[in-house]
Coordinates of C-alpha atoms in Angstrom, one line a residue:
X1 CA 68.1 -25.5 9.6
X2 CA 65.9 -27.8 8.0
X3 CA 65.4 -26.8 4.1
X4 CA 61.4 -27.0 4.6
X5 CA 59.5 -27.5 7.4
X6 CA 55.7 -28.9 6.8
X7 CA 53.0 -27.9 8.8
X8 CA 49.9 -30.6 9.4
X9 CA 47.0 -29.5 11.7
X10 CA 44.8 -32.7 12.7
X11 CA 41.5 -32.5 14.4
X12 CA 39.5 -35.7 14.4
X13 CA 40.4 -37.3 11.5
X14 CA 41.5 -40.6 12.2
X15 CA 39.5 -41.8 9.1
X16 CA 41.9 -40.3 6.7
X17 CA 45.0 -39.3 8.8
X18 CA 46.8 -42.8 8.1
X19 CA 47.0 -41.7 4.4
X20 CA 47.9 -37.9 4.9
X21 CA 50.9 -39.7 7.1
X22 CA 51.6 -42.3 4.7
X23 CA 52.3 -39.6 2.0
X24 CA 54.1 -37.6 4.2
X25 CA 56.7 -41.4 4.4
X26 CA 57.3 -41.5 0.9
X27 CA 57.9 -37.6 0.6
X28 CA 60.5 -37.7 3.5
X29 CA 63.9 -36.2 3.3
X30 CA 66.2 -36.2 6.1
X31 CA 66.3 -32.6 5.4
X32 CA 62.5 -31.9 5.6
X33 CA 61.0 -31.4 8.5
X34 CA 57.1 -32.6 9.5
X35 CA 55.3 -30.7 12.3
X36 CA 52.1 -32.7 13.6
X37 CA 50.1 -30.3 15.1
X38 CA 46.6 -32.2 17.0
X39 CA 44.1 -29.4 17.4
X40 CA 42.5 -31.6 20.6
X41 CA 41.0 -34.2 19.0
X42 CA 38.6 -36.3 20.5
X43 CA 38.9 -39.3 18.4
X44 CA 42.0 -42.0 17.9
X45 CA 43.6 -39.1 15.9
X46 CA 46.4 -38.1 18.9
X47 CA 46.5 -42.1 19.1
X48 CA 47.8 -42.1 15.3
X49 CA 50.3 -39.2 15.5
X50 CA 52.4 -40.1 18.1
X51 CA 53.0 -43.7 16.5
X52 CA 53.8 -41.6 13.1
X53 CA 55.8 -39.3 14.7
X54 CA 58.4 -42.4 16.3
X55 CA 57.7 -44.0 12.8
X56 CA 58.7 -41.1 10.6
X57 CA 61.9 -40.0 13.1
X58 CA 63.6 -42.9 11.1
X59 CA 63.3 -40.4 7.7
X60 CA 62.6 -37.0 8.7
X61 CA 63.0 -34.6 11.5
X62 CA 59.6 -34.7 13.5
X63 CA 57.6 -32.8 15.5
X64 CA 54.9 -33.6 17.5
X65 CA 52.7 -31.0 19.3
X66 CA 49.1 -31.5 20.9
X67 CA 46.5 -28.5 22.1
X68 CA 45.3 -28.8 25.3
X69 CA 41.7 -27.5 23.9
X70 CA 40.8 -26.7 20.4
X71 CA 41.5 -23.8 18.6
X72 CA 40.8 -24.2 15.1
X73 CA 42.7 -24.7 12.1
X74 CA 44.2 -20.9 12.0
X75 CA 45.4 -21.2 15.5
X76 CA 46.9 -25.1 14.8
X77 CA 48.9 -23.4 11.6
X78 CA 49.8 -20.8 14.2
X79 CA 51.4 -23.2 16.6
X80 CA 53.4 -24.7 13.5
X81 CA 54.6 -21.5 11.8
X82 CA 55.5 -20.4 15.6
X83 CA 58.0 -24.1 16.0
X84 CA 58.7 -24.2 12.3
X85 CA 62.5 -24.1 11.7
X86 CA 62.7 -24.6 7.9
X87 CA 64.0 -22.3 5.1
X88 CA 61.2 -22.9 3.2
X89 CA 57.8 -23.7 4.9
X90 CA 54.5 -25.2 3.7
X91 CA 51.2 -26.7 4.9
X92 CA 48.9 -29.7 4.4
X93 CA 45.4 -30.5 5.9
X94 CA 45.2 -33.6 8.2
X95 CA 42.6 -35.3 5.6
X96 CA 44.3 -34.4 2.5
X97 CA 47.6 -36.0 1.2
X98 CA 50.6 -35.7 -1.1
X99 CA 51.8 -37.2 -4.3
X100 CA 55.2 -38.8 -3.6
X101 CA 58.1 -37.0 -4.3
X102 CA 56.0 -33.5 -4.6
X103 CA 58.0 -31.9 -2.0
X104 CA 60.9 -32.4 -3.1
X105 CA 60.1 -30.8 -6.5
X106 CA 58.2 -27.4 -4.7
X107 CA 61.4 -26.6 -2.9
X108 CA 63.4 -27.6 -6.1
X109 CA 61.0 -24.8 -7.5
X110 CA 61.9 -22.5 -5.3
X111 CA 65.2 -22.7 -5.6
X112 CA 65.3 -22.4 -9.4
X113 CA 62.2 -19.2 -8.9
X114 CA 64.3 -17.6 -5.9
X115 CA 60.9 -15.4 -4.9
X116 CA 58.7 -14.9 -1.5
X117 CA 56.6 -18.0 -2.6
X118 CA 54.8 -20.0 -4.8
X119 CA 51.9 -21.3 -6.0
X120 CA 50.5 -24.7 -7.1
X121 CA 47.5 -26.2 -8.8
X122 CA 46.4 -28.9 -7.1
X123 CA 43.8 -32.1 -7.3
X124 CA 39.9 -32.0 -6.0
X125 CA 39.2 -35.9 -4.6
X126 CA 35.8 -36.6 -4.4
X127 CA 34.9 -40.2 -3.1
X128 CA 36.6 -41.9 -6.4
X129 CA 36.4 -38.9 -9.0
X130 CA 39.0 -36.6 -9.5
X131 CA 39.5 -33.3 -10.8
X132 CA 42.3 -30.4 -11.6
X133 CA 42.0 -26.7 -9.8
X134 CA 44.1 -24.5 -11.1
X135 CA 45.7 -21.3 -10.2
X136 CA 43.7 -18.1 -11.6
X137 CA 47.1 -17.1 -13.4
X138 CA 48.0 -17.6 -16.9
X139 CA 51.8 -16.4 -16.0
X140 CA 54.0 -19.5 -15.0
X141 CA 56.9 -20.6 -14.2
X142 CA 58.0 -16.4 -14.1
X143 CA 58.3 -14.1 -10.9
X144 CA 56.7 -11.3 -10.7
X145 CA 55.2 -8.9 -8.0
X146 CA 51.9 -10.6 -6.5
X147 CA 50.2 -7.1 -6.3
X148 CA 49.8 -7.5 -10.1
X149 CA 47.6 -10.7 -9.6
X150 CA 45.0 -9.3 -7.1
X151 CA 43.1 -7.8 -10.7
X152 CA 41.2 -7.3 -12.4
X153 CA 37.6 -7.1 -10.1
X154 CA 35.6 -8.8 -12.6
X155 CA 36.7 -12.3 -12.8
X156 CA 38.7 -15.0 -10.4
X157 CA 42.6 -14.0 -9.5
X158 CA 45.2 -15.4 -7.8
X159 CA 43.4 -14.2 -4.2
X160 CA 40.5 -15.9 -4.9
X161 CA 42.5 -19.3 -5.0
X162 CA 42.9 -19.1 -1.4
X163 CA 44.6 -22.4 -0.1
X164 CA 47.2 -22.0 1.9
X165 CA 48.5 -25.5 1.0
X166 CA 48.7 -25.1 -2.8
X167 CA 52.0 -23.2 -2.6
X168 CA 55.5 -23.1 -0.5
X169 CA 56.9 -19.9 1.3
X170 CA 60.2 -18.4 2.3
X171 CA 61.1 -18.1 5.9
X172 CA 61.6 -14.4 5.1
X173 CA 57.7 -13.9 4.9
X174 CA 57.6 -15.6 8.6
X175 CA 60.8 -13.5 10.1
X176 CA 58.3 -10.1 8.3
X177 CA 55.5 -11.6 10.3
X178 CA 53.5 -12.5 6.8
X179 CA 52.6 -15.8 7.0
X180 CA 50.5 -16.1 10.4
X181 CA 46.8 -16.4 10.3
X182 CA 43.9 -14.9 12.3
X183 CA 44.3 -16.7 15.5
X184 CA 40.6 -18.3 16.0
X185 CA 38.9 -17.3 13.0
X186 CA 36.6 -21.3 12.6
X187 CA 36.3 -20.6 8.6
X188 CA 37.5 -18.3 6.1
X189 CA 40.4 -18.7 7.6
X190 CA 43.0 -18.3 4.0
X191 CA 41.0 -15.7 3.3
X192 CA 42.7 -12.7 5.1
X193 CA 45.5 -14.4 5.0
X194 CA 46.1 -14.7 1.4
X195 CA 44.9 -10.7 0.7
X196 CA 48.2 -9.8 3.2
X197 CA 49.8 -12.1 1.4
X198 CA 49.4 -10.4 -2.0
X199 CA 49.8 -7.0 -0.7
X200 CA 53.2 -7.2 1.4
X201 CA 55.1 -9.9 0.2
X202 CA 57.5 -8.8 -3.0
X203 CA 57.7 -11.5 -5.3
X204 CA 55.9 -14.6 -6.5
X205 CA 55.4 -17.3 -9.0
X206 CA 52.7 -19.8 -9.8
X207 CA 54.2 -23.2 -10.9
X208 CA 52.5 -26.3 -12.9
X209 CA 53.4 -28.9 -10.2
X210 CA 50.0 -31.2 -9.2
X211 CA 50.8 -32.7 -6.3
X212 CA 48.0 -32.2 -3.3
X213 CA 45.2 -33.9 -3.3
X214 CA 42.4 -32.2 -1.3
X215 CA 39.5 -34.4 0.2
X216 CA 36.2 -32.8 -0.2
X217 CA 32.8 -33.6 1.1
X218 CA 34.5 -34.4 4.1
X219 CA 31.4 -34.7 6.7
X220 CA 33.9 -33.2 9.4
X221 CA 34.8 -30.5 7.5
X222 CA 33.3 -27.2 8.5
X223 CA 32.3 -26.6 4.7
X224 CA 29.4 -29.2 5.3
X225 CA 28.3 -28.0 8.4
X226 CA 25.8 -25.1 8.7
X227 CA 26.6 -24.2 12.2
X228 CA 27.8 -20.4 13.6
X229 CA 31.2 -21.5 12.8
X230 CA 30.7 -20.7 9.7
X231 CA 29.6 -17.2 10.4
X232 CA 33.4 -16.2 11.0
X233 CA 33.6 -15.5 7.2
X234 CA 31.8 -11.9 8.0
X235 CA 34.7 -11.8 10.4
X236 CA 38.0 -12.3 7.7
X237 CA 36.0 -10.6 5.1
X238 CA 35.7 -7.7 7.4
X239 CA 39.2 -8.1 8.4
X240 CA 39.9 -8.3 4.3
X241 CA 38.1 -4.7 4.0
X242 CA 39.8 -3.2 7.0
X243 CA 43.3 -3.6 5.7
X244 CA 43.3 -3.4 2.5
X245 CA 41.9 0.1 2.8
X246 CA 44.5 1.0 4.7
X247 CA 46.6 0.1 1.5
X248 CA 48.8 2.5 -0.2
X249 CA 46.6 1.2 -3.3
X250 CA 43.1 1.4 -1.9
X251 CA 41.4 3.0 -4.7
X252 CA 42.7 0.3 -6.9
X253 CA 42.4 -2.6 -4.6
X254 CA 38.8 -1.9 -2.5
X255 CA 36.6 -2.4 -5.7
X256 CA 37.6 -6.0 -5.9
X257 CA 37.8 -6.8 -2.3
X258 CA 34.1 -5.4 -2.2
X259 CA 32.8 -7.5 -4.7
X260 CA 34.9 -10.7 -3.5
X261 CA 33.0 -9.7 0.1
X262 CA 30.0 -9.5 -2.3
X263 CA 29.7 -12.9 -4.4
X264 CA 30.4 -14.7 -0.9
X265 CA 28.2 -13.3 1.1
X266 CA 25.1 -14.3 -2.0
X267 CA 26.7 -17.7 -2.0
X268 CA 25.7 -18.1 1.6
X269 CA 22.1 -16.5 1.4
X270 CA 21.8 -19.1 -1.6
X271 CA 22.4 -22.1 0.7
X272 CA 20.8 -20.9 3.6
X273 CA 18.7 -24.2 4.2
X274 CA 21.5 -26.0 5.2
X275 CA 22.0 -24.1 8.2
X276 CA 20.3 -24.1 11.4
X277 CA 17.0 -22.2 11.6
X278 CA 18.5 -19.3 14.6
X279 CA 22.1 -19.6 12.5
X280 CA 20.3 -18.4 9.1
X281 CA 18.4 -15.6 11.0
X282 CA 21.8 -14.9 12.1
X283 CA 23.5 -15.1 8.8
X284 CA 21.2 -12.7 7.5
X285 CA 21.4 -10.3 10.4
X286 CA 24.9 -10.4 9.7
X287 CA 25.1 -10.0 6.5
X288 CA 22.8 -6.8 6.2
X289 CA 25.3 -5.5 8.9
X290 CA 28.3 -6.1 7.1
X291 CA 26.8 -4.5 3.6
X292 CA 26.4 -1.5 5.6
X293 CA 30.2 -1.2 6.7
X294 CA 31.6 -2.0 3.5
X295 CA 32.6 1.2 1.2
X296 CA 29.3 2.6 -0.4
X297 CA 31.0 3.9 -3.4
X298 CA 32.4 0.7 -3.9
X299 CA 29.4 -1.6 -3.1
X300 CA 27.5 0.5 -5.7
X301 CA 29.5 -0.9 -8.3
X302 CA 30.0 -4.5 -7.2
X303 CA 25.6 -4.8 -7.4
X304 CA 25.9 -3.5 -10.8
X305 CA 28.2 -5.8 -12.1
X306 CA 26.3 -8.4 -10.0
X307 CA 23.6 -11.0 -11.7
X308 CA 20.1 -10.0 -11.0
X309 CA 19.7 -12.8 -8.5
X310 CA 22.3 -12.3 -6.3
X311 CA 22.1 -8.2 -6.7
X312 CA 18.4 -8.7 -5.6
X313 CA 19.5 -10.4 -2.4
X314 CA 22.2 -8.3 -1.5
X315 CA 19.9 -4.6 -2.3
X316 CA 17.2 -6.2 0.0
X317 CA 19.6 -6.6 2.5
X318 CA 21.3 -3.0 2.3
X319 CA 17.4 -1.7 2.7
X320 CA 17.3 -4.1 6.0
X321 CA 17.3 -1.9 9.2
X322 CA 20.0 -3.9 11.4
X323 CA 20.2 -4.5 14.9
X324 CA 23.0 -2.9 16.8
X325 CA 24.2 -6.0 18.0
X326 CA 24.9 -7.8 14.8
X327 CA 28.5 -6.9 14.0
X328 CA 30.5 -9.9 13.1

């Protein structure tokens, strides 16, 4: 058994791919294992991988596994959780990379913390400016249960920081059937995913290791494109609401799941322009739908709390008669 395995979906990026690979080199351990996952990419991306994969062989264990049509990036971690053989798993975006000798010190970290996983801050790349995100948690280097980091309602926790690369996992959340995403949610994606994360597994730990670097702006990326794709986050946010009222905490939990749904949601209707004319109709279609399925009680309290601005938007919205066909 390899002690990690990590997971790297690719889907046209042979811009950035040689560096996410090249970091992956001088992280190599003959006891870490590297899963290349192409999600059918049209470019010289499948081109790249399979001269990594020979080149990396020489360091690490090496996997190389190509869709035969595109499935997203939730479906491409899927595939890698589902031939992923490590103790300790983790993932990484094709256009982001890796300090050298980070992995190494997240599954030292997990050896010292002993919990269900761990958390990391991590390092926003921006053409040539950089900058720190943190974790939402003040606690480090201590387990504790992640249930307690889901509150409070009111400000950013530990399930808002939802990237599923910024941390490391124990097998044990895979063998519970944890750690798999939505298979074909196109955005949003973490989102779900890191609620049932929170809620079921036992123990965690956020740790002060800076090692990813995330690429944004990103022209590929589906956070700069305003097409339907990006409508799926009605879809996990819906999915969010769903089980987490099923929760042996609902009470506790709903309110901040509701306004999470809430402060997205206004985010989108605030940047409506960039998306296609029939999308933004869409969006807003959508949208009123989804306010309507959401816990009243619940949704009350989140507009309260809200700004005027964005509580404006979403009360117009609740008073918008919906069409029956414009559930997520």
């Amino acid at each position: 058994m390899p002690k990690l395995s990590v997971i790297v979906p690719f889907y046209n990026v042979q811009q950035y791919a040689p560096d996410t690979l090249r970091s992956l080199r001088l992280n190599a351990d003959r006891d870490f294992e590297f899963i290349l996952v192409d999600d059918h990419s049209k470019d010289e991306t499948p081109a790249i991988l399979e001269r990594a994969a020979e080149d990396l062989s020489d360091v690490a264990q090496v996997r190389y596994i190509r869709h035969e049509k595109n499935g997203g990036l939730a479906t491409a971690r899927n595939t890698g959780l589902d031939a992923a053989q490590g103790e300790y798993l983790t993932f990484l975006d094709g256009d982001d990379w890796l300090a050298p000798g980070y992995l190494a010190e997240l599954v030292s970290a997990l050896d010292e913390l002993g919990c269900d996983f761990i958390r990391t801050d991590h390092v926003q790349a921006t053409a040539r400016a950089r900058s720190v995100s943190r974790v939402p948690v003040g606690r480090r280097w201590e387990a504790f249960s992640p249930r307690e980091a889901i509150l409070p309602s009111h400000r950013s926790t530990s399930v808002d920081y939802a990237y599923a690369w910024a941390g490391a996992y124990h097998r044990r959340l895979l063998d519970r059937g944890v750690l798999h995403f939505t298979d074909g949610l196109r955005t949003a994606e973490d989102r779900p995913w890191i609620w049932k994360l929170h809620r079921e597994a036992e123990s965690f730990a956020v740790v002060s290791l800076l090692g990813v670097f995330y690429r944004r702006g990103v022209a590929s990326s589906l956070t700069q494109i305003g097409d339907v794709r990006q409508l799926d986050f009605i879809r996990a946010f819906d999915q969010v609401i769903e089980e987490t009222a099923a929760d042996r905490e609902a009470d506790r939990l709903l309110p901040k799941a509701v306004r999470t749904y809430c402060a997205i949601i206004a985010h989108h209707l605030s940047n409506e322009d960039r998306f296609e004319p029939a999308v933004a109709r869409q969006l807003r279609s959508m949208s009123a739908a989804a306010i309507k399925r959401m816990p009243q009680d619940a949704l009350g309290d989140a507009l309260e709390a809200m700004d005027m601005d964005r509580s404006s938007k979403l009360r117009r919205l609740r008073r918008r008669v919906t069409p029956a066909g414009a559930a997520a």
